[in-house]
mmCIF file with all atom_site columns, C-alpha atoms in Angstrom:
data_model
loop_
_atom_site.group_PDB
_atom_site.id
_atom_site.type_symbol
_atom_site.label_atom_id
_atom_site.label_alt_id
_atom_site.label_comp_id
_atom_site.label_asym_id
_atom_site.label_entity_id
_atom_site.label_seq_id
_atom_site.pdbx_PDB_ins_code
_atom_site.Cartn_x
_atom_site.Cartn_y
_atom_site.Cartn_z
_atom_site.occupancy
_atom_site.B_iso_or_equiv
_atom_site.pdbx_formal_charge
_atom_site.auth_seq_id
_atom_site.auth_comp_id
_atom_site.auth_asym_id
_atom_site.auth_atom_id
_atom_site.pdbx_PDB_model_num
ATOM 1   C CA . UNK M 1 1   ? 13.164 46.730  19.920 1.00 0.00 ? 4   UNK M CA 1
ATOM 2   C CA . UNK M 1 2   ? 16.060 44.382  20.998 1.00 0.00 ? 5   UNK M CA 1
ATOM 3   C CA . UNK M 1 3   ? 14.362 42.757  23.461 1.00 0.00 ? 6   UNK M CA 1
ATOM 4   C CA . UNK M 1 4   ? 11.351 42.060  21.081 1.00 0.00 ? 7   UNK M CA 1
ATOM 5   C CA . UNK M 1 5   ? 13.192 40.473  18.088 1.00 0.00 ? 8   UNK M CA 1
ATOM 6   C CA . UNK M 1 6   ? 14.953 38.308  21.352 1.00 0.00 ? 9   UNK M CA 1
ATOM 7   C CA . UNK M 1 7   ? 11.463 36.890  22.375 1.00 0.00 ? 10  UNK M CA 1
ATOM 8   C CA . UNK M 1 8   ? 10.769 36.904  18.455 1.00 0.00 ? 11  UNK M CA 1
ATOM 9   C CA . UNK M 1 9   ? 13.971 34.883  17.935 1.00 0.00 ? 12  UNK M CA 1
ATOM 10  C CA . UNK M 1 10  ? 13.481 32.560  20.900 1.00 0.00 ? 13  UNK M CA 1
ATOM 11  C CA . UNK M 1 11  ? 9.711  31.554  20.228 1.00 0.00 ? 14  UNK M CA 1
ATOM 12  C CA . UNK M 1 12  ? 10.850 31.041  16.533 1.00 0.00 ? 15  UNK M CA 1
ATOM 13  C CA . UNK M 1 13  ? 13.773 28.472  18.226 1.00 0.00 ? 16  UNK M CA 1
ATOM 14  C CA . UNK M 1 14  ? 11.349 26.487  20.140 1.00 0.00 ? 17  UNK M CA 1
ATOM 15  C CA . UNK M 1 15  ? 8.622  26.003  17.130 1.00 0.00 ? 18  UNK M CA 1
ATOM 16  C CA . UNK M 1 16  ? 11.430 24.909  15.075 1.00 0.00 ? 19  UNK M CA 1
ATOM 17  C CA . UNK M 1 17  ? 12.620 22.200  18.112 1.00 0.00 ? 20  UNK M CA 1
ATOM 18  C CA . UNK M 1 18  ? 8.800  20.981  18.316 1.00 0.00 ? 21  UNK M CA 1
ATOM 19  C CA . UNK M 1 19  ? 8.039  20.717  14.899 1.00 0.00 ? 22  UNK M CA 1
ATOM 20  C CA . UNK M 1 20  ? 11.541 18.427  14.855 1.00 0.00 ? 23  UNK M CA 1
ATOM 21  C CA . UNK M 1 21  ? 10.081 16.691  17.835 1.00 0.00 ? 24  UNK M CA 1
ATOM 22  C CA . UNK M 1 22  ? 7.507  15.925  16.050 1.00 0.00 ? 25  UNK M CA 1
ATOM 23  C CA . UNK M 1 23  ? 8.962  15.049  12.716 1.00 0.00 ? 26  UNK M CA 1
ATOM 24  C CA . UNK M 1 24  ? 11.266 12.786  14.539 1.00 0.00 ? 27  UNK M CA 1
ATOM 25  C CA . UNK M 1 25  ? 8.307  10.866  16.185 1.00 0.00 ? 28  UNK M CA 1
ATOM 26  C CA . UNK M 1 26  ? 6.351  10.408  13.073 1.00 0.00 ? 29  UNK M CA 1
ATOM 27  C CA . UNK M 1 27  ? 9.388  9.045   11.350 1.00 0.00 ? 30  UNK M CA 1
ATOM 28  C CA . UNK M 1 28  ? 9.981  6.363   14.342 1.00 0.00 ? 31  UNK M CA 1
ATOM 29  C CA . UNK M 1 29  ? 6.612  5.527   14.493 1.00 0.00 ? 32  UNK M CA 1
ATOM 30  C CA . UNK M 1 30  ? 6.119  4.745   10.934 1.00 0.00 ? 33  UNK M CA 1
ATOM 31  C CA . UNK M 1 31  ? 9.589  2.852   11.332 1.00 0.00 ? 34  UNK M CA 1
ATOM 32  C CA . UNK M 1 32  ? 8.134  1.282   14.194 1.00 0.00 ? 35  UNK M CA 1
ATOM 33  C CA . UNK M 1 33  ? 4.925  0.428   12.128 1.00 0.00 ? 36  UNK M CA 1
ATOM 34  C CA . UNK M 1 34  ? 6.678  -1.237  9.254  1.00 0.00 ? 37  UNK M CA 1
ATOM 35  C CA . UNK M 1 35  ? 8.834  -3.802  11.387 1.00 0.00 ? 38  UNK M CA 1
ATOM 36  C CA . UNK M 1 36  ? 5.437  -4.904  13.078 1.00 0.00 ? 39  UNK M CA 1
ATOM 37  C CA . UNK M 1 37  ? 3.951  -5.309  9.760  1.00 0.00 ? 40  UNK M CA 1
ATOM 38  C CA . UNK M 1 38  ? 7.164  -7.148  8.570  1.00 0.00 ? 41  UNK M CA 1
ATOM 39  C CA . UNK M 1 39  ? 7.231  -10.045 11.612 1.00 0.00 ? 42  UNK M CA 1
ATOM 40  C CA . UNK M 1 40  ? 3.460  -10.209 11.464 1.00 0.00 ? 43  UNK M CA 1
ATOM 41  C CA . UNK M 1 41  ? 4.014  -11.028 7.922  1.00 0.00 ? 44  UNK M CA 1
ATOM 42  C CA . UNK M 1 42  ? 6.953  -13.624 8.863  1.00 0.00 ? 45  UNK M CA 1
ATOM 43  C CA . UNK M 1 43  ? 4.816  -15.222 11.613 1.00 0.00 ? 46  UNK M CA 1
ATOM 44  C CA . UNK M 1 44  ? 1.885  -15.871 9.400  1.00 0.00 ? 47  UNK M CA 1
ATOM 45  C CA . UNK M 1 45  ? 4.191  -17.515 6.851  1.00 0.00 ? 48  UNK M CA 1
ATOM 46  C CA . UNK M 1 46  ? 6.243  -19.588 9.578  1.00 0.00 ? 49  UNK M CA 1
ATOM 47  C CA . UNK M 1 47  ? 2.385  -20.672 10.904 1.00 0.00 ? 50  UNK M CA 1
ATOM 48  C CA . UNK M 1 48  ? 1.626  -21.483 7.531  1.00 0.00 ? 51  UNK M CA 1
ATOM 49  C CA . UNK M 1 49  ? 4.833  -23.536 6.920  1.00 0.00 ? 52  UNK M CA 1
ATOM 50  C CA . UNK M 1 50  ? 3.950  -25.088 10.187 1.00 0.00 ? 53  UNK M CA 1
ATOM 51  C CA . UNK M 1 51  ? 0.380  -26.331 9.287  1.00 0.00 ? 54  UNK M CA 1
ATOM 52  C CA . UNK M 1 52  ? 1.599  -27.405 6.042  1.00 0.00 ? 55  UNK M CA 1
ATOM 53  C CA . UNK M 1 53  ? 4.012  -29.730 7.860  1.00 0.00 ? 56  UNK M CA 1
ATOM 54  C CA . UNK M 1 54  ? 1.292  -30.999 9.862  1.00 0.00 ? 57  UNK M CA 1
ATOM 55  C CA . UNK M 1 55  ? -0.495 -31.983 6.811  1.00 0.00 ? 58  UNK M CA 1
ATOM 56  C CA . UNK M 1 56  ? 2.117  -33.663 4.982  1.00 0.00 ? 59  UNK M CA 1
ATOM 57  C CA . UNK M 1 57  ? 3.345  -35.586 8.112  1.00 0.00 ? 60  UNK M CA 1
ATOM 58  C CA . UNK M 1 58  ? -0.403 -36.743 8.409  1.00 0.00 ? 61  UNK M CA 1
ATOM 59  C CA . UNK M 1 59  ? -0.756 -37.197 4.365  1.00 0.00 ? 62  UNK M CA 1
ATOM 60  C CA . UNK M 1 60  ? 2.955  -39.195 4.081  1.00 0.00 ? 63  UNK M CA 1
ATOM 61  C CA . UNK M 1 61  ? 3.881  -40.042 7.125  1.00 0.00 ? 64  UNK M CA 1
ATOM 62  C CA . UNK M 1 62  ? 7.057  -42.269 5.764  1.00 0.00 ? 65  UNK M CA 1
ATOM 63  C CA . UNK M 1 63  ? 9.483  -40.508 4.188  1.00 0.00 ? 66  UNK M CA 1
ATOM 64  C CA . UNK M 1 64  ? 12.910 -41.649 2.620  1.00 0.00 ? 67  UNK M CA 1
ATOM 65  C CA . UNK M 1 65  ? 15.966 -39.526 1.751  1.00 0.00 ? 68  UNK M CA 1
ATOM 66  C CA . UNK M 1 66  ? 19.688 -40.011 0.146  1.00 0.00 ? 69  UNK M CA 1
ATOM 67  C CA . UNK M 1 67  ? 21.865 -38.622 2.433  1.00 0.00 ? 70  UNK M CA 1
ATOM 68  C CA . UNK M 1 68  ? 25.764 -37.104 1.904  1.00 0.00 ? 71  UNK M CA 1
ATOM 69  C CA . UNK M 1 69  ? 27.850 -39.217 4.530  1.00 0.00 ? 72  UNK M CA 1
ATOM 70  C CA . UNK M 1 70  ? 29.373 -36.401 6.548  1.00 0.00 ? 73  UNK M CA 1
ATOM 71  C CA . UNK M 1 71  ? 32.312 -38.559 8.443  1.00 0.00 ? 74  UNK M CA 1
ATOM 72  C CA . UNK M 1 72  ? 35.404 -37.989 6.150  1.00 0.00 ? 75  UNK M CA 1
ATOM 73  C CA . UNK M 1 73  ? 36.904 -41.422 6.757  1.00 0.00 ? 76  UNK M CA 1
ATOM 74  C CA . UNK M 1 74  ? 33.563 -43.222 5.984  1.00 0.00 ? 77  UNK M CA 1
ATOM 75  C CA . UNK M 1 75  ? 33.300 -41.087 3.194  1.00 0.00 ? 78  UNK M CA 1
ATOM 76  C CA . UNK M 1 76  ? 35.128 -43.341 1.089  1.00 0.00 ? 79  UNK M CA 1
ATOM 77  C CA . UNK M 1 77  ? 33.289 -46.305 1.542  1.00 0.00 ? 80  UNK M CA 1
ATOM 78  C CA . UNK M 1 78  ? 29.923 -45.580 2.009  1.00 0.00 ? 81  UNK M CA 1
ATOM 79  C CA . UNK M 1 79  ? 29.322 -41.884 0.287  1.00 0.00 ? 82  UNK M CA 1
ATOM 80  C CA . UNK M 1 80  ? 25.392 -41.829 0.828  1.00 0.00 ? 83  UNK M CA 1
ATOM 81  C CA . UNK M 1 81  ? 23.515 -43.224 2.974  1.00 0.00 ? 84  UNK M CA 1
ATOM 82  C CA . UNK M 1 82  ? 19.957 -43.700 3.032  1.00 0.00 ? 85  UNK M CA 1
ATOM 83  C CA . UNK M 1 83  ? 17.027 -42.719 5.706  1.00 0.00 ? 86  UNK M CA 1
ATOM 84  C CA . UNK M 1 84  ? 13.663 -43.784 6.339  1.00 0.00 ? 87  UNK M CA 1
ATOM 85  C CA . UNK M 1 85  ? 12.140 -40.783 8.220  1.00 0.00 ? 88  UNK M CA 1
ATOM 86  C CA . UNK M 1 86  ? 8.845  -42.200 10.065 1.00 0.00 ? 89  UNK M CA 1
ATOM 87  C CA . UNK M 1 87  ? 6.121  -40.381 11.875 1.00 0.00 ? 90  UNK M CA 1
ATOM 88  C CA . UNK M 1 88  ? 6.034  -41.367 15.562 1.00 0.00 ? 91  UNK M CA 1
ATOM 89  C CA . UNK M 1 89  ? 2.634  -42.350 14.638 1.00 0.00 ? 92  UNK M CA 1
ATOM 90  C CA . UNK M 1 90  ? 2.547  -44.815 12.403 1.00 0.00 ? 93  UNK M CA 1
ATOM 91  C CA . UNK M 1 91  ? 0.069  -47.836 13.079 1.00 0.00 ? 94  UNK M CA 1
ATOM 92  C CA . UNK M 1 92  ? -1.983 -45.287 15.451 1.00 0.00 ? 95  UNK M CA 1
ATOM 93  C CA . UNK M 1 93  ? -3.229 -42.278 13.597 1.00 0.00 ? 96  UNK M CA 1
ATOM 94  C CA . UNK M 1 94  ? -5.001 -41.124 16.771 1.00 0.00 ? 97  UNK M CA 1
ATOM 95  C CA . UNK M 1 95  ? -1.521 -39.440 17.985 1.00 0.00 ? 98  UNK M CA 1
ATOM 96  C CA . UNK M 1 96  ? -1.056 -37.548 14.495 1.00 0.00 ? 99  UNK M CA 1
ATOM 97  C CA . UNK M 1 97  ? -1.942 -34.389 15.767 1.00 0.00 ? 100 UNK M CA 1
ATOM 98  C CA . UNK M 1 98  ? -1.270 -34.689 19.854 1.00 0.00 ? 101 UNK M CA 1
ATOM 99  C CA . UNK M 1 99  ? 0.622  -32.057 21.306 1.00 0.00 ? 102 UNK M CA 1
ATOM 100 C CA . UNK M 1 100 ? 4.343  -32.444 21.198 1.00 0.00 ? 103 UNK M CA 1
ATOM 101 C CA . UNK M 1 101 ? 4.577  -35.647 18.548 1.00 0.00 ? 104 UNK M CA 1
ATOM 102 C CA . UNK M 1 102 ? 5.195  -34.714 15.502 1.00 0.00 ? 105 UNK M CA 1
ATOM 103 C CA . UNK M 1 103 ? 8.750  -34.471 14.356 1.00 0.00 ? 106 UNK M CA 1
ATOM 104 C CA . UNK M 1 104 ? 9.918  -37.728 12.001 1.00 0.00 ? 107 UNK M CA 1
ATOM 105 C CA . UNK M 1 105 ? 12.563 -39.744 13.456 1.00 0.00 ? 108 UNK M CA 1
ATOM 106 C CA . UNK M 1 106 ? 15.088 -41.756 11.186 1.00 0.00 ? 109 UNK M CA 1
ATOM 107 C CA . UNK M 1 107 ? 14.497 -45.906 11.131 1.00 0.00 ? 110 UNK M CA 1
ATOM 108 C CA . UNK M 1 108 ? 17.799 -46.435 10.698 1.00 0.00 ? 111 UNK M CA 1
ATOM 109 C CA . UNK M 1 109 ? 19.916 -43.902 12.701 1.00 0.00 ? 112 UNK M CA 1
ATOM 110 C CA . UNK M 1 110 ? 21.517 -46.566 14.139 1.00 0.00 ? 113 UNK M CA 1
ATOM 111 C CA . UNK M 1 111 ? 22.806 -48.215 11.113 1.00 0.00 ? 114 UNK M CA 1
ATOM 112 C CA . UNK M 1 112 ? 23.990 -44.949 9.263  1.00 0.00 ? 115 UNK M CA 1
ATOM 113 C CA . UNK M 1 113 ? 27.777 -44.962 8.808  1.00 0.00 ? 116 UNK M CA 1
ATOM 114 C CA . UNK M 1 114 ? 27.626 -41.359 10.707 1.00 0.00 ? 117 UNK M CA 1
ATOM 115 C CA . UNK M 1 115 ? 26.603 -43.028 13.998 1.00 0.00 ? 118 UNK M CA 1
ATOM 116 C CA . UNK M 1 116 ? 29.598 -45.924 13.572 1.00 0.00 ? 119 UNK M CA 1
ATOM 117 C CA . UNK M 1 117 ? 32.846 -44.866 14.183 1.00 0.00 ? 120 UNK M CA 1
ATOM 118 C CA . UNK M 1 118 ? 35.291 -45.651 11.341 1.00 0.00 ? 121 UNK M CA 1
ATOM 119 C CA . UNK M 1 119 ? 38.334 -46.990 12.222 1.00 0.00 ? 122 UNK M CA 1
ATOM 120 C CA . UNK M 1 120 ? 41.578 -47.133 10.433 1.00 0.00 ? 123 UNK M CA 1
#
């Protein structure tokens, strides 16, 4: 009789581990399942994002922006500055949607109080 309940007792203990198993692996792989869906999501919104800049950089390809003077010292005297953010295309819209140009690049970085250095 003892030995019975025994086997009884250990076939019992490893149901209970497999069924835990499994419980265990259903609950990772549905974990597992919701990040994927989650950076799929993310990537087809950053793609998105990314066309959309494409199009506006085609559409408006000059853009101008006030600009918080970030040198302390310079600050003071000049507290905004402006930029004139230009495609790299301008004059030749041939190159508006080559590989690798396509970020604007400020007309007047070199006049900008930031690029001076302030002295006093």
């Amino acid at each position: 009789y003892y030995h019975y309940m025994d086997c009884v007792k250990f076939i019992q203990k490893r149901i209970r581990i497999f069924l835990q198993r499994k419980r265990l692996k259903e609950k990772y792989r549905m974990k597992f399942v919701a990040t994927c869906v989650m950076i799929q999501r993310q990537v087809k919104v950053m793609r998105a994002k990314e066309e959309l800049h494409k199009i506006m950089m085609a559409e408006q390809p000059v853009q101008v922006v006030f600009d918080f003077t970030l040198d302390p010292k310079a600050r003071g005297i000049i507290p905004f500055s402006l930029q004139m953010w230009t495609a790299p295309w301008v004059g030749d819209k041939s190159l508006c949607m080559k590989e690798g140009v396509g970020q604007f690049e400020n007309a007047f970085y070199r006049v900008q109080s930031d690029f001076q250095k302030v002295k006093g």
